[in-house]
């Protein structure tokens, strides 16, 4: 199979993730969509590593996994704090500050 | 395989990150009453040590590289850590600015006398706002010393960000300095709902934009088979995969322009600045901007330098929009912190002129502007934190009326900072703007400079409005008062005011420094 298709798949996954961030209301789902975008980038890195025959992309994938894990910790901490305060994880309700 | 790490060049970064780890251990092992003094000593000494190392590195004579030995340029410049990190003149200047800012900001963060309840951070971030637990912890006078390890990691990441020489390290550094900032933003002592909301918005939008950065890096890697800036730059010239390269450049630009707060990626700036603890805003409005601009300049000068004709139109539009929208929206604000946030967006636009110029003069004037702007911004927010009433900071503009009559000293220093932000002669803002506008005109961006001058005129209006409000209106009877801070904040404001004045009156030594540091190495 042509490895370029994996790049295409990665682009599709990334778009789905970006769409999810923009339209979903629940902070957890928005966050999940961000993770999907990171994993799409990972897929693109690995596919490109296969295409070009270099190792950088594979190394990058490992680093991104670690960074994504750290981001989950920080992100969930913030979302849970907000949820405990407001009894809601909707990002539309956190709107004390406007314009 | 022989890998050149070059620990000496990396020493400032290593010092900061190591003390971050030590700081976590202190949190875990030392009894609560001793933590704060120990953490403070660790933070301040590690920043001073890193700065001393940086100065040492920048003055040693170069012997190994014959290309530089004849010229004026002194100091270490090498590609360290097997090609992943480039320590060079501009990089070291950026690191130096970040360390100076971090030192002053650490003093602000440690301040305990402004708020009668303690420092600017909540006693326990895990307690519910308004709960019995929160009252209990506050009454006990507990302080959240976990801010110090977060602060150290943040500064370490910021030191790494502008000197990283490949996209992977740059992404890691981006996250290392962003994640602590998201957490710190949520920890304000007063108005905790605003603070938590600011953190949520900052986190969601920040991770969204760093995902763009990462995917852009993957596309560039797919097109050029490397993530290293120097290799990417050469490979782009000969590559036929323009689609991948251009979309990669655009997505990396999204990630970096978000961090500097350029239009249309500026929406987080006013909310985060308004909601976060004010000493933290003082730190991040200055240091984040310096670190992110350092990275932006390096990426667009080194990695994408050969594609200059493709990205310059995009940068033109973004720089113009950022100046116009930042200045216009600042006029409409009624909250001091939000107004300063939009003014920082406008300043991002002025700084982008240095990227658009893409020349040696553009680089050196950007460095000067960053130094000037960083200290002015730090001082401004330090003073905003001093004007308080019983419920906390008084940030509504109407509450600042007549402040010059009640506290002439603080109001005068604040007016000095505002004049510097507006770019009035004899302040650092004027020298910075003059240098960067000149460089942009030489780089062929005259229309943009005309927009910039007009935007500065609009900006001068809302800075002058605050000065008029402070000095020429009667104070309200129940208005807020200026709190007398301890020596920590006084020193930080003093340093900022001194830089703002000195860079305006006698800018020559610093101008020579930023010109003599040379260009980014490849």
PDB file of N, CA, C and O in Angstrom, chain A residues 39-93:
ATOM      1  N   UNK A  39      -2.301  12.739  18.163  1.00  0.00           N
ATOM      2  CA  UNK A  39      -2.051  11.397  17.648  1.00  0.00           C
ATOM      3  C   UNK A  39      -2.034  11.370  16.132  1.00  0.00           C
ATOM      4  O   UNK A  39      -1.306  10.574  15.525  1.00  0.00           O
ATOM      5  N   UNK A  40      -2.823  12.242  15.504  1.00  0.00           N
ATOM      6  CA  UNK A  40      -2.764  12.360  14.050  1.00  0.00           C
ATOM      7  C   UNK A  40      -1.365  12.807  13.632  1.00  0.00           C
ATOM      8  O   UNK A  40      -0.785  12.269  12.676  1.00  0.00           O
ATOM      9  N   UNK A  41      -0.802  13.770  14.381  1.00  0.00           N
ATOM     10  CA  UNK A  41       0.552  14.222  14.083  1.00  0.00           C
ATOM     11  C   UNK A  41       1.546  13.076  14.260  1.00  0.00           C
ATOM     12  O   UNK A  41       2.472  12.916  13.455  1.00  0.00           O
ATOM     13  N   UNK A  42       1.315  12.254  15.286  1.00  0.00           N
ATOM     14  CA  UNK A  42       2.171  11.093  15.501  1.00  0.00           C
ATOM     15  C   UNK A  42       2.140  10.155  14.310  1.00  0.00           C
ATOM     16  O   UNK A  42       3.167   9.660  13.851  1.00  0.00           O
ATOM     17  N   UNK A  43       0.939   9.886  13.812  1.00  0.00           N
ATOM     18  CA  UNK A  43       0.793   9.000  12.651  1.00  0.00           C
ATOM     19  C   UNK A  43       1.529   9.581  11.457  1.00  0.00           C
ATOM     20  O   UNK A  43       2.230   8.861  10.731  1.00  0.00           O
ATOM     21  N   UNK A  44       1.399  10.905  11.281  1.00  0.00           N
ATOM     22  CA  UNK A  44       2.094  11.547  10.167  1.00  0.00           C
ATOM     23  C   UNK A  44       3.604  11.402  10.328  1.00  0.00           C
ATOM     24  O   UNK A  44       4.320  11.125   9.354  1.00  0.00           O
ATOM     25  N   UNK A  45       4.098  11.566  11.563  1.00  0.00           N
ATOM     26  CA  UNK A  45       5.534  11.414  11.807  1.00  0.00           C
ATOM     27  C   UNK A  45       5.996  10.011  11.446  1.00  0.00           C
ATOM     28  O   UNK A  45       7.012   9.818  10.758  1.00  0.00           O
ATOM     29  N   UNK A  46       5.259   8.995  11.901  1.00  0.00           N
ATOM     30  CA  UNK A  46       5.679   7.614  11.662  1.00  0.00           C
ATOM     31  C   UNK A  46       5.601   7.278  10.172  1.00  0.00           C
ATOM     32  O   UNK A  46       6.509   6.650   9.609  1.00  0.00           O
ATOM     33  N   UNK A  47       4.523   7.721   9.516  1.00  0.00           N
ATOM     34  CA  UNK A  47       4.390   7.454   8.086  1.00  0.00           C
ATOM     35  C   UNK A  47       5.518   8.120   7.312  1.00  0.00           C
ATOM     36  O   UNK A  47       6.114   7.520   6.410  1.00  0.00           O
ATOM     37  N   UNK A  48       5.848   9.363   7.710  1.00  0.00           N
ATOM     38  CA  UNK A  48       6.916  10.070   7.016  1.00  0.00           C
ATOM     39  C   UNK A  48       8.263   9.400   7.282  1.00  0.00           C
ATOM     40  O   UNK A  48       9.129   9.364   6.406  1.00  0.00           O
ATOM     41  N   UNK A  49       8.444   8.847   8.489  1.00  0.00           N
ATOM     42  CA  UNK A  49       9.690   8.147   8.793  1.00  0.00           C
ATOM     43  C   UNK A  49       9.831   6.936   7.878  1.00  0.00           C
ATOM     44  O   UNK A  49      10.919   6.643   7.370  1.00  0.00           O
ATOM     45  N   UNK A  50       8.738   6.231   7.642  1.00  0.00           N
ATOM     46  CA  UNK A  50       8.751   5.071   6.742  1.00  0.00           C
ATOM     47  C   UNK A  50       9.057   5.525   5.319  1.00  0.00           C
ATOM     48  O   UNK A  50       9.851   4.913   4.610  1.00  0.00           O
ATOM     49  N   UNK A  51       8.429   6.637   4.906  1.00  0.00           N
ATOM     50  CA  UNK A  51       8.613   7.170   3.557  1.00  0.00           C
ATOM     51  C   UNK A  51      10.048   7.552   3.286  1.00  0.00           C
ATOM     52  O   UNK A  51      10.591   7.270   2.225  1.00  0.00           O
ATOM     53  N   UNK A  52      10.634   8.287   4.246  1.00  0.00           N
ATOM     54  CA  UNK A  52      11.939   8.871   3.996  1.00  0.00           C
ATOM     55  C   UNK A  52      13.073   7.967   4.454  1.00  0.00           C
ATOM     56  O   UNK A  52      14.227   8.259   4.168  1.00  0.00           O
ATOM     57  N   UNK A  53      12.756   6.904   5.205  1.00  0.00           N
ATOM     58  CA  UNK A  53      13.801   6.015   5.673  1.00  0.00           C
ATOM     59  C   UNK A  53      14.694   6.630   6.720  1.00  0.00           C
ATOM     60  O   UNK A  53      15.860   6.264   6.857  1.00  0.00           O
ATOM     61  N   UNK A  54      14.196   7.608   7.480  1.00  0.00           N
ATOM     62  CA  UNK A  54      14.978   8.201   8.565  1.00  0.00           C
ATOM     63  C   UNK A  54      14.335   7.849   9.908  1.00  0.00           C
ATOM     64  O   UNK A  54      13.186   7.421   9.970  1.00  0.00           O
ATOM     65  N   UNK A  55      15.109   8.070  10.985  1.00  0.00           N
ATOM     66  CA  UNK A  55      14.633   7.673  12.309  1.00  0.00           C
ATOM     67  C   UNK A  55      13.972   8.816  13.081  1.00  0.00           C
ATOM     68  O   UNK A  55      13.287   8.577  14.066  1.00  0.00           O
ATOM     69  N   UNK A  56      14.185  10.057  12.636  1.00  0.00           N
ATOM     70  CA  UNK A  56      13.721  11.213  13.424  1.00  0.00           C
ATOM     71  C   UNK A  56      12.237  11.124  13.752  1.00  0.00           C
ATOM     72  O   UNK A  56      11.804  11.461  14.851  1.00  0.00           O
ATOM     73  N   UNK A  57      11.452  10.691  12.789  1.00  0.00           N
ATOM     74  CA  UNK A  57      10.011  10.650  12.990  1.00  0.00           C
ATOM     75  C   UNK A  57       9.613   9.669  14.076  1.00  0.00           C
ATOM     76  O   UNK A  57       8.693   9.925  14.855  1.00  0.00           O
ATOM     77  N   UNK A  58      10.328   8.526  14.134  1.00  0.00           N
ATOM     78  CA  UNK A  58      10.015   7.525  15.158  1.00  0.00           C
ATOM     79  C   UNK A  58      10.355   8.066  16.534  1.00  0.00           C
ATOM     80  O   UNK A  58       9.589   7.913  17.488  1.00  0.00           O
ATOM     81  N   UNK A  59      11.510   8.739  16.637  1.00  0.00           N
ATOM     82  CA  UNK A  59      11.889   9.348  17.917  1.00  0.00           C
ATOM     83  C   UNK A  59      10.841  10.387  18.318  1.00  0.00           C
ATOM     84  O   UNK A  59      10.399  10.444  19.474  1.00  0.00           O
ATOM     85  N   UNK A  60      10.429  11.183  17.334  1.00  0.00           N
ATOM     86  CA  UNK A  60       9.445  12.229  17.613  1.00  0.00           C
ATOM     87  C   UNK A  60       8.172  11.616  18.186  1.00  0.00           C
ATOM     88  O   UNK A  60       7.598  12.151  19.136  1.00  0.00           O
ATOM     89  N   UNK A  61       7.757  10.481  17.635  1.00  0.00           N
ATOM     90  CA  UNK A  61       6.512   9.861  18.103  1.00  0.00           C
ATOM     91  C   UNK A  61       6.588   9.539  19.588  1.00  0.00           C
ATOM     92  O   UNK A  61       5.634   9.789  20.332  1.00  0.00           O
ATOM     93  N   UNK A  62       7.748   9.034  20.026  1.00  0.00           N
ATOM     94  CA  UNK A  62       7.881   8.714  21.459  1.00  0.00           C
ATOM     95  C   UNK A  62       7.794   9.968  22.316  1.00  0.00           C
ATOM     96  O   UNK A  62       7.132  10.009  23.345  1.00  0.00           O
ATOM     97  N   UNK A  63       8.510  11.017  21.881  1.00  0.00           N
ATOM     98  CA  UNK A  63       8.484  12.264  22.651  1.00  0.00           C
ATOM     99  C   UNK A  63       7.068  12.813  22.744  1.00  0.00           C
ATOM    100  O   UNK A  63       6.626  13.278  23.799  1.00  0.00           O
ATOM    101  N   UNK A  64       6.359  12.749  21.615  1.00  0.00           N
ATOM    102  CA  UNK A  64       5.006  13.317  21.606  1.00  0.00           C
ATOM    103  C   UNK A  64       4.097  12.555  22.561  1.00  0.00           C
ATOM    104  O   UNK A  64       3.274  13.147  23.260  1.00  0.00           O
ATOM    105  N   UNK A  65       4.283  11.214  22.626  1.00  0.00           N
ATOM    106  CA  UNK A  65       3.460  10.435  23.562  1.00  0.00           C
ATOM    107  C   UNK A  65       3.686  10.906  24.997  1.00  0.00           C
ATOM    108  O   UNK A  65       2.734  11.082  25.762  1.00  0.00           O
ATOM    109  N   UNK A  66       4.964  11.132  25.356  1.00  0.00           N
ATOM    110  CA  UNK A  66       5.266  11.573  26.722  1.00  0.00           C
ATOM    111  C   UNK A  66       4.658  12.947  26.981  1.00  0.00           C
ATOM    112  O   UNK A  66       4.023  13.186  28.016  1.00  0.00           O
ATOM    113  N   UNK A  67       4.841  13.849  26.021  1.00  0.00           N
ATOM    114  CA  UNK A  67       4.300  15.198  26.189  1.00  0.00           C
ATOM    115  C   UNK A  67       2.785  15.151  26.308  1.00  0.00           C
ATOM    116  O   UNK A  67       2.181  15.833  27.143  1.00  0.00           O
ATOM    117  N   UNK A  68       2.148  14.302  25.477  1.00  0.00           N
ATOM    118  CA  UNK A  68       0.684  14.209  25.521  1.00  0.00           C
ATOM    119  C   UNK A  68       0.237  13.703  26.883  1.00  0.00           C
ATOM    120  O   UNK A  68      -0.763  14.185  27.429  1.00  0.00           O
ATOM    121  N   UNK A  69       0.987  12.755  27.465  1.00  0.00           N
ATOM    122  CA  UNK A  69       0.626  12.255  28.789  1.00  0.00           C
ATOM    123  C   UNK A  69       0.706  13.371  29.820  1.00  0.00           C
ATOM    124  O   UNK A  69      -0.186  13.536  30.662  1.00  0.00           O
ATOM    125  N   UNK A  70       1.783  14.184  29.744  1.00  0.00           N
ATOM    126  CA  UNK A  70       1.914  15.301  30.680  1.00  0.00           C
ATOM    127  C   UNK A  70       0.767  16.286  30.500  1.00  0.00           C
ATOM    128  O   UNK A  70       0.228  16.840  31.469  1.00  0.00           O
ATOM    129  N   UNK A  71       0.377  16.479  29.246  1.00  0.00           N
ATOM    130  CA  UNK A  71      -0.707  17.421  28.968  1.00  0.00           C
ATOM    131  C   UNK A  71      -2.024  16.918  29.543  1.00  0.00           C
ATOM    132  O   UNK A  71      -2.830  17.701  30.052  1.00  0.00           O
ATOM    133  N   UNK A  72      -2.222  15.589  29.498  1.00  0.00           N
ATOM    134  CA  UNK A  72      -3.441  15.012  30.075  1.00  0.00           C
ATOM    135  C   UNK A  72      -3.512  15.325  31.562  1.00  0.00           C
ATOM    136  O   UNK A  72      -4.554  15.735  32.088  1.00  0.00           O
ATOM    137  N   UNK A  73      -2.379  15.165  32.249  1.00  0.00           N
ATOM    138  CA  UNK A  73      -2.367  15.403  33.698  1.00  0.00           C
ATOM    139  C   UNK A  73      -2.785  16.839  33.999  1.00  0.00           C
ATOM    140  O   UNK A  73      -3.679  17.102  34.808  1.00  0.00           O
ATOM    141  N   UNK A  74      -2.127  17.787  33.310  1.00  0.00           N
ATOM    142  CA  UNK A  74      -2.421  19.194  33.569  1.00  0.00           C
ATOM    143  C   UNK A  74      -3.854  19.531  33.151  1.00  0.00           C
ATOM    144  O   UNK A  74      -4.608  20.184  33.895  1.00  0.00           O
ATOM    145  N   UNK A  75      -4.243  19.052  31.982  1.00  0.00           N
ATOM    146  CA  UNK A  75      -5.568  19.383  31.460  1.00  0.00           C
ATOM    147  C   UNK A  75      -6.675  18.845  32.337  1.00  0.00           C
ATOM    148  O   UNK A  75      -7.612  19.571  32.700  1.00  0.00           O
ATOM    149  N   UNK A  76      -6.565  17.567  32.737  1.00  0.00           N
ATOM    150  CA  UNK A  76      -7.616  17.001  33.570  1.00  0.00           C
ATOM    151  C   UNK A  76      -7.660  17.705  34.925  1.00  0.00           C
ATOM    152  O   UNK A  76      -8.745  17.936  35.466  1.00  0.00           O
ATOM    153  N   UNK A  77      -6.500  18.078  35.460  1.00  0.00           N
ATOM    154  CA  UNK A  77      -6.500  18.801  36.729  1.00  0.00           C
ATOM    155  C   UNK A  77      -7.312  20.080  36.617  1.00  0.00           C
ATOM    156  O   UNK A  77      -8.156  20.383  37.476  1.00  0.00           O
ATOM    157  N   UNK A  78      -7.086  20.823  35.531  1.00  0.00           N
ATOM    158  CA  UNK A  78      -7.811  22.091  35.368  1.00  0.00           C
ATOM    159  C   UNK A  78      -9.299  21.838  35.155  1.00  0.00           C
ATOM    160  O   UNK A  78     -10.163  22.469  35.777  1.00  0.00           O
ATOM    161  N   UNK A  79      -9.625  20.855  34.294  1.00  0.00           N
ATOM    162  CA  UNK A  79     -11.040  20.602  33.997  1.00  0.00           C
ATOM    163  C   UNK A  79     -11.773  20.112  35.243  1.00  0.00           C
ATOM    164  O   UNK A  79     -12.899  20.527  35.527  1.00  0.00           O
ATOM    165  N   UNK A  80     -11.133  19.233  36.037  1.00  0.00           N
ATOM    166  CA  UNK A  80     -11.786  18.723  37.240  1.00  0.00           C
ATOM    167  C   UNK A  80     -12.002  19.855  38.251  1.00  0.00           C
ATOM    168  O   UNK A  80     -13.050  19.939  38.894  1.00  0.00           O
ATOM    169  N   UNK A  81     -11.014  20.762  38.371  1.00  0.00           N
ATOM    170  CA  UNK A  81     -11.194  21.899  39.274  1.00  0.00           C
ATOM    171  C   UNK A  81     -12.410  22.715  38.868  1.00  0.00           C
ATOM    172  O   UNK A  81     -13.237  23.094  39.705  1.00  0.00           O
ATOM    173  N   UNK A  82     -12.490  22.998  37.564  1.00  0.00           N
ATOM    174  CA  UNK A  82     -13.632  23.774  37.064  1.00  0.00           C
ATOM    175  C   UNK A  82     -14.933  23.017  37.327  1.00  0.00           C
ATOM    176  O   UNK A  82     -15.932  23.597  37.762  1.00  0.00           O
ATOM    177  N   UNK A  83     -14.910  21.705  37.109  1.00  0.00           N
ATOM    178  CA  UNK A  83     -16.132  20.918  37.287  1.00  0.00           C
ATOM    179  C   UNK A  83     -16.573  20.952  38.743  1.00  0.00           C
ATOM    180  O   UNK A  83     -17.755  21.099  39.050  1.00  0.00           O
ATOM    181  N   UNK A  84     -15.608  20.844  39.667  1.00  0.00           N
ATOM    182  CA  UNK A  84     -15.988  20.841  41.083  1.00  0.00           C
ATOM    183  C   UNK A  84     -16.551  22.192  41.496  1.00  0.00           C
ATOM    184  O   UNK A  84     -17.426  22.286  42.351  1.00  0.00           O
ATOM    185  N   UNK A  85     -16.030  23.275  40.892  1.00  0.00           N
ATOM    186  CA  UNK A  85     -16.518  24.596  41.256  1.00  0.00           C
ATOM    187  C   UNK A  85     -17.900  24.861  40.683  1.00  0.00           C
ATOM    188  O   UNK A  85     -18.783  25.357  41.358  1.00  0.00           O
ATOM    189  N   UNK A  86     -18.078  24.502  39.415  1.00  0.00           N
ATOM    190  CA  UNK A  86     -19.291  24.899  38.716  1.00  0.00           C
ATOM    191  C   UNK A  86     -20.292  23.784  38.549  1.00  0.00           C
ATOM    192  O   UNK A  86     -21.370  24.008  38.000  1.00  0.00           O
ATOM    193  N   UNK A  87     -19.947  22.558  38.902  1.00  0.00           N
ATOM    194  CA  UNK A  87     -20.817  21.398  38.692  1.00  0.00           C
ATOM    195  C   UNK A  87     -21.157  21.223  37.213  1.00  0.00           C
ATOM    196  O   UNK A  87     -22.250  20.800  36.864  1.00  0.00           O
ATOM    197  N   UNK A  88     -20.238  21.616  36.339  1.00  0.00           N
ATOM    198  CA  UNK A  88     -20.495  21.483  34.910  1.00  0.00           C
ATOM    199  C   UNK A  88     -19.165  21.548  34.185  1.00  0.00           C
ATOM    200  O   UNK A  88     -18.287  22.308  34.582  1.00  0.00           O
ATOM    201  N   UNK A  89     -19.036  20.736  33.132  1.00  0.00           N
ATOM    202  CA  UNK A  89     -17.802  20.775  32.357  1.00  0.00           C
ATOM    203  C   UNK A  89     -18.031  21.441  31.011  1.00  0.00           C
ATOM    204  O   UNK A  89     -17.262  21.261  30.083  1.00  0.00           O
ATOM    205  N   UNK A  90     -19.099  22.216  30.897  1.00  0.00           N
ATOM    206  CA  UNK A  90     -19.378  22.867  29.622  1.00  0.00           C
ATOM    207  C   UNK A  90     -18.479  24.084  29.457  1.00  0.00           C
ATOM    208  O   UNK A  90     -18.387  24.921  30.363  1.00  0.00           O
ATOM    209  N   UNK A  91     -17.813  24.177  28.308  1.00  0.00           N
ATOM    210  CA  UNK A  91     -16.914  25.316  28.140  1.00  0.00           C
ATOM    211  C   UNK A  91     -17.688  26.576  27.783  1.00  0.00           C
ATOM    212  O   UNK A  91     -17.147  27.663  27.831  1.00  0.00           O
ATOM    213  N   UNK A  92     -18.975  26.450  27.432  1.00  0.00           N
ATOM    214  CA  UNK A  92     -19.749  27.666  27.155  1.00  0.00           C
ATOM    215  C   UNK A  92     -20.143  28.378  28.437  1.00  0.00           C
ATOM    216  O   UNK A  92     -20.377  29.582  28.440  1.00  0.00           O
ATOM    217  N   UNK A  93     -20.249  27.622  29.532  1.00  0.00           N
ATOM    218  CA  UNK A  93     -20.703  28.256  30.772  1.00  0.00           C
ATOM    219  C   UNK A  93     -19.592  29.041  31.451  1.00  0.00           C
ATOM    220  O   UNK A  93     -19.875  29.939  32.247  1.00  0.00           O
TER     221      UNK A  93
END
